[in-house]
């Protein structure tokens, strides 16, 4: 089920996930935008497990006069309960490494500075390009607020001569998770993409992503989403309201586009 991105402005809700420009890739894994009336966020029981720490700025439609609310979330191994569907707008980013404290706990000035960035752009028509440019500027603003010596520096091309135990400890200190659960979460997200975007059977998805069997896949998926794979696929297919943007692949900055029509 697809919809042209030219119809984005006429949709009830949308979720856009972007790749970051080269100047941000050392720090930010991806950036995202969610505009929702409860349709998209009501599809799941909770917030999914994720290998990446994230920071988002929320604007609730019911409290239009209140400033953007920042919320930092560390990496998490299991789904967390969702108190209520999102009704409003969220601008967010996921980090390749645990961000410094100045990002985890933004200063009181940061929401106002981001609100000023949003006011510089006309987002009423919901152009993908406008949204992308806006979120790039928000990420630049966050990075500029961190002293250079506070940003993580890694020499990934250098051989690691430390012991395996020390390497695991070092990995966890910078990522928030040990290597094995981190890899497991990445596997889960790839399987999640296949469930929602393809007609591949669940058995084939389980084996494609190297789960021991379908039962192992179901247990792992339920732990990370609150649903079994079959339940989750049914939820997303029971109506024709949720669709993927058909031409997002022609826009290299757009990693994923989902709309509710």
Tab-separated table of C-alpha atoms in Angstrom:
chain	number	residue	atom	x	y	z
A	1	UNK	CA	0.000	0.000	0.000
A	2	UNK	CA	1.591	3.261	-1.114
A	3	UNK	CA	0.733	6.913	-1.564
A	4	UNK	CA	2.604	9.610	-3.516
A	5	UNK	CA	4.532	12.022	-1.284
A	6	UNK	CA	2.863	14.894	-3.169
A	7	UNK	CA	-0.276	14.040	-1.176
A	8	UNK	CA	1.479	14.394	2.163
A	9	UNK	CA	-0.274	17.654	3.073
A	10	UNK	CA	-3.686	15.995	2.792
A	11	UNK	CA	-2.953	13.154	5.196
A	12	UNK	CA	-4.143	12.853	8.792
A	13	UNK	CA	-0.741	11.867	10.157
A	14	UNK	CA	2.776	11.147	8.953
A	15	UNK	CA	6.099	9.794	10.167
A	16	UNK	CA	9.289	10.726	8.293
A	17	UNK	CA	12.732	9.357	9.133
A	18	UNK	CA	15.784	11.006	7.569
A	19	UNK	CA	19.426	10.200	7.004
A	20	UNK	CA	21.732	12.908	8.335
A	21	UNK	CA	24.127	15.052	6.261
A	22	UNK	CA	27.829	14.163	6.363
A	23	UNK	CA	28.679	16.850	8.909
A	24	UNK	CA	26.315	15.208	11.425
A	25	UNK	CA	26.937	11.497	10.826
A	26	UNK	CA	29.715	11.281	13.451
A	27	UNK	CA	27.112	11.930	16.145
A	28	UNK	CA	23.528	11.515	14.888
A	29	UNK	CA	22.272	8.176	13.536
A	30	UNK	CA	18.983	9.497	12.127
A	31	UNK	CA	16.409	12.238	12.594
A	32	UNK	CA	12.634	11.955	12.543
A	33	UNK	CA	9.418	13.949	12.366
A	34	UNK	CA	5.991	12.792	13.578
A	35	UNK	CA	2.721	14.622	13.078
A	36	UNK	CA	-0.111	12.560	14.494
A	37	UNK	CA	-3.749	12.757	15.496
A	38	UNK	CA	-3.439	9.456	17.351
A	39	UNK	CA	-3.792	7.275	14.241
A	40	UNK	CA	-0.195	6.120	13.851
A	41	UNK	CA	0.817	5.986	17.511
A	42	UNK	CA	-2.327	4.027	18.417
A	43	UNK	CA	-1.112	1.123	16.251
A	44	UNK	CA	1.150	-0.197	19.032
A	45	UNK	CA	0.772	-0.960	22.724
A	46	UNK	CA	4.021	0.737	23.705
A	47	UNK	CA	7.201	2.434	22.637
A	48	UNK	CA	9.447	-0.057	20.878
A	49	UNK	CA	12.848	-1.228	22.076
A	50	UNK	CA	15.735	0.669	20.476
A	51	UNK	CA	19.546	0.366	20.422
A	52	UNK	CA	19.934	4.152	20.212
A	53	UNK	CA	19.526	6.958	22.704
A	54	UNK	CA	17.164	9.640	21.437
A	55	UNK	CA	16.126	13.201	22.149
A	56	UNK	CA	12.833	14.586	20.971
A	57	UNK	CA	10.981	17.853	21.267
A	58	UNK	CA	7.244	17.434	21.618
A	59	UNK	CA	4.450	19.879	20.925
A	60	UNK	CA	1.044	18.652	22.060
A	61	UNK	CA	-1.963	19.869	20.094
A	62	UNK	CA	-4.043	20.138	23.280
A	63	UNK	CA	-1.557	22.612	24.760
A	64	UNK	CA	-0.752	24.838	21.792
A	65	UNK	CA	0.387	27.737	23.974
A	66	UNK	CA	2.996	25.716	25.849
A	67	UNK	CA	6.661	25.552	24.718
A	68	UNK	CA	8.270	22.501	23.125
A	69	UNK	CA	8.928	19.817	25.698
A	70	UNK	CA	12.309	17.998	25.461
A	71	UNK	CA	12.430	14.287	26.316
A	72	UNK	CA	15.603	12.188	26.441
A	73	UNK	CA	15.345	8.389	26.187
A	74	UNK	CA	18.366	6.079	26.716
A	75	UNK	CA	18.714	2.828	24.734
A	76	UNK	CA	16.159	0.262	25.881
A	77	UNK	CA	15.990	-3.512	25.507
A	78	UNK	CA	12.239	-3.984	25.828
A	79	UNK	CA	9.042	-2.158	24.911
A	80	UNK	CA	7.877	0.442	27.411
A	81	UNK	CA	4.166	1.076	28.100
A	82	UNK	CA	2.550	3.894	26.151
A	83	UNK	CA	0.371	6.117	28.310
A	84	UNK	CA	-1.543	7.702	25.439
A	85	UNK	CA	-1.351	8.149	21.659
A	86	UNK	CA	0.511	11.161	20.303
A	87	UNK	CA	-1.713	14.085	19.343
A	88	UNK	CA	0.603	16.791	18.132
A	89	UNK	CA	4.075	17.056	16.618
A	90	UNK	CA	7.463	15.563	17.542
A	91	UNK	CA	10.885	16.546	16.173
A	92	UNK	CA	13.596	14.100	17.212
A	93	UNK	CA	16.982	12.528	16.610
A	94	UNK	CA	18.744	9.280	17.507
A	95	UNK	CA	22.404	9.279	18.488
A	96	UNK	CA	25.137	6.897	17.371
A	97	UNK	CA	26.662	7.042	20.862
A	98	UNK	CA	25.434	8.137	24.273
A	99	UNK	CA	25.272	11.936	24.033
A	100	UNK	CA	26.890	14.237	26.617
A	101	UNK	CA	24.875	15.517	29.578
A	102	UNK	CA	24.243	18.833	27.822
A	103	UNK	CA	22.198	16.895	25.246
A	104	UNK	CA	20.540	14.525	27.698
A	105	UNK	CA	19.378	17.502	29.753
A	106	UNK	CA	19.091	20.502	27.395
A	107	UNK	CA	19.288	23.979	28.876
A	108	UNK	CA	16.068	25.887	29.400
A	109	UNK	CA	17.000	28.032	26.390
A	110	UNK	CA	17.083	25.119	23.922
A	111	UNK	CA	13.291	24.650	23.390
A	112	UNK	CA	12.969	28.368	22.688
A	113	UNK	CA	15.866	28.276	20.213
A	114	UNK	CA	14.300	25.325	18.395
A	115	UNK	CA	10.912	27.076	18.348
A	116	UNK	CA	12.666	30.020	16.678
A	117	UNK	CA	14.045	27.653	13.993
A	118	UNK	CA	10.541	26.284	13.365
A	119	UNK	CA	9.122	29.788	12.969
A	120	UNK	CA	11.572	30.460	10.131
A	121	UNK	CA	10.011	27.758	7.967
A	122	UNK	CA	6.578	27.411	6.437
A	123	UNK	CA	5.513	23.895	7.355
A	124	UNK	CA	1.796	24.193	6.692
A	125	UNK	CA	2.131	22.440	3.334
A	126	UNK	CA	4.303	19.716	4.868
A	127	UNK	CA	6.859	19.587	2.091
A	128	UNK	CA	9.306	16.745	2.731
A	129	UNK	CA	12.173	19.034	1.701
A	130	UNK	CA	11.086	21.781	4.134
A	131	UNK	CA	10.736	19.323	6.990
A	132	UNK	CA	14.146	17.836	6.232
A	133	UNK	CA	15.832	21.243	6.107
A	134	UNK	CA	14.207	22.214	9.391
A	135	UNK	CA	15.296	19.084	11.201
A	136	UNK	CA	18.856	19.420	9.853
A	137	UNK	CA	18.983	22.930	11.355
A	138	UNK	CA	17.675	21.589	14.675
A	139	UNK	CA	20.435	18.946	14.717
A	140	UNK	CA	23.052	21.595	13.881
A	141	UNK	CA	21.770	23.696	16.769
A	142	UNK	CA	22.090	20.776	19.187
A	143	UNK	CA	25.608	19.909	18.045
A	144	UNK	CA	26.721	23.540	18.297
A	145	UNK	CA	25.565	23.621	21.926
A	146	UNK	CA	28.099	20.932	22.876
A	147	UNK	CA	31.775	21.835	23.478
A	148	UNK	CA	33.973	20.124	20.874
A	149	UNK	CA	35.875	18.175	23.499
A	150	UNK	CA	32.586	16.710	24.779
A	151	UNK	CA	31.654	15.020	21.516
A	152	UNK	CA	32.613	11.333	21.280
A	153	UNK	CA	35.714	10.633	19.224
A	154	UNK	CA	36.363	7.168	17.835
A	155	UNK	CA	39.107	5.668	15.705
A	156	UNK	CA	37.062	2.898	14.139
A	157	UNK	CA	39.792	2.079	11.654
A	158	UNK	CA	42.337	1.311	14.357
A	159	UNK	CA	42.685	-2.303	15.574
A	160	UNK	CA	41.419	-2.867	19.105
A	161	UNK	CA	44.138	-4.557	21.125
A	162	UNK	CA	42.207	-4.633	24.371
A	163	UNK	CA	40.836	-7.777	25.942
A	164	UNK	CA	37.349	-8.874	24.956
A	165	UNK	CA	36.017	-8.005	28.407
A	166	UNK	CA	37.523	-4.502	28.286
A	167	UNK	CA	36.185	-3.983	24.772
A	168	UNK	CA	32.664	-4.941	25.916
A	169	UNK	CA	32.893	-2.561	28.851
A	170	UNK	CA	34.137	0.221	26.573
A	171	UNK	CA	31.311	-0.454	24.085
A	172	UNK	CA	28.658	-0.321	26.801
A	173	UNK	CA	30.056	2.894	28.270
A	174	UNK	CA	29.682	4.646	24.918
A	175	UNK	CA	26.562	2.955	23.532
A	176	UNK	CA	24.560	2.262	26.688
A	177	UNK	CA	24.259	-1.441	25.780
A	178	UNK	CA	26.627	-4.383	25.487
A	179	UNK	CA	27.498	-5.586	21.946
A	180	UNK	CA	25.229	-8.675	21.960
A	181	UNK	CA	21.938	-6.930	22.915
A	182	UNK	CA	22.833	-4.038	20.607
A	183	UNK	CA	23.181	-6.454	17.690
A	184	UNK	CA	19.925	-8.140	18.707
A	185	UNK	CA	18.055	-4.841	18.640
A	186	UNK	CA	19.394	-4.028	15.198
A	187	UNK	CA	18.242	-7.459	13.996
A	188	UNK	CA	14.796	-6.801	15.455
A	189	UNK	CA	14.444	-3.464	13.657
A	190	UNK	CA	15.387	-5.044	10.317
A	191	UNK	CA	12.784	-7.763	10.866
A	192	UNK	CA	10.217	-5.119	11.850
A	193	UNK	CA	10.824	-3.333	8.554
A	194	UNK	CA	10.247	-6.565	6.625
A	195	UNK	CA	6.996	-7.265	8.474
A	196	UNK	CA	5.517	-3.865	7.711
A	197	UNK	CA	6.900	-3.243	4.233
A	198	UNK	CA	6.862	-6.651	2.539
A	199	UNK	CA	4.612	-9.659	2.059
A	200	UNK	CA	7.381	-12.069	3.054
A	201	UNK	CA	6.116	-14.881	5.278
A	202	UNK	CA	6.950	-14.656	8.975
A	203	UNK	CA	8.838	-17.957	8.802
A	204	UNK	CA	11.065	-16.603	6.033
A	205	UNK	CA	11.624	-13.342	7.936
A	206	UNK	CA	12.663	-15.331	11.011
A	207	UNK	CA	15.255	-17.313	9.084
A	208	UNK	CA	16.392	-14.377	6.947
A	209	UNK	CA	17.399	-12.582	10.137
A	210	UNK	CA	18.955	-15.661	11.749
A	211	UNK	CA	16.452	-16.384	14.497
A	212	UNK	CA	16.623	-20.017	15.651
A	213	UNK	CA	12.998	-20.618	14.600
A	214	UNK	CA	9.674	-18.822	14.388
A	215	UNK	CA	8.965	-19.351	18.093
A	216	UNK	CA	12.244	-17.612	18.975
A	217	UNK	CA	11.321	-14.779	16.601
A	218	UNK	CA	7.857	-14.409	18.178
A	219	UNK	CA	9.198	-14.308	21.756
A	220	UNK	CA	11.838	-11.744	20.868
A	221	UNK	CA	9.401	-9.586	18.895
A	222	UNK	CA	6.774	-9.622	21.665
A	223	UNK	CA	9.383	-8.548	24.215
A	224	UNK	CA	10.381	-5.571	22.084
A	225	UNK	CA	6.967	-4.414	20.831
A	226	UNK	CA	4.261	-5.873	23.062
A	227	UNK	CA	2.889	-7.834	20.061
A	228	UNK	CA	3.704	-11.080	18.307
A	229	UNK	CA	4.781	-10.634	14.663
A	230	UNK	CA	1.425	-11.961	13.433
A	231	UNK	CA	-0.535	-9.615	15.712
A	232	UNK	CA	1.530	-6.635	14.645
A	233	UNK	CA	1.101	-7.370	10.929
A	234	UNK	CA	-2.675	-7.748	11.378
A	235	UNK	CA	-2.908	-4.388	13.182
A	236	UNK	CA	-1.141	-2.617	10.359
A	237	UNK	CA	-3.205	-4.337	7.660
A	238	UNK	CA	-6.677	-4.325	9.134
A	239	UNK	CA	-7.443	-0.935	7.583
A	240	UNK	CA	-6.131	0.897	4.551
A	241	UNK	CA	-5.337	4.032	6.528
A	242	UNK	CA	-1.609	3.438	6.992
A	243	UNK	CA	0.562	3.564	3.870
A	244	UNK	CA	4.184	4.015	2.850
A	245	UNK	CA	5.337	6.826	0.608
A	246	UNK	CA	5.865	5.242	-2.788
A	247	UNK	CA	8.605	7.617	-3.958
A	248	UNK	CA	10.668	7.978	-0.797
A	249	UNK	CA	13.404	5.837	-2.362
A	250	UNK	CA	13.950	8.603	-4.918
A	251	UNK	CA	14.850	10.964	-2.078
A	252	UNK	CA	18.168	9.787	-0.594
A	253	UNK	CA	17.711	11.862	2.548
A	254	UNK	CA	14.404	10.151	3.395
A	255	UNK	CA	14.992	6.770	5.028
A	256	UNK	CA	11.338	5.951	5.733
A	257	UNK	CA	7.980	7.611	5.084
A	258	UNK	CA	4.636	6.479	6.523
A	259	UNK	CA	1.339	8.318	6.257
A	260	UNK	CA	-2.213	7.848	7.540
A	261	UNK	CA	-4.751	8.872	4.919
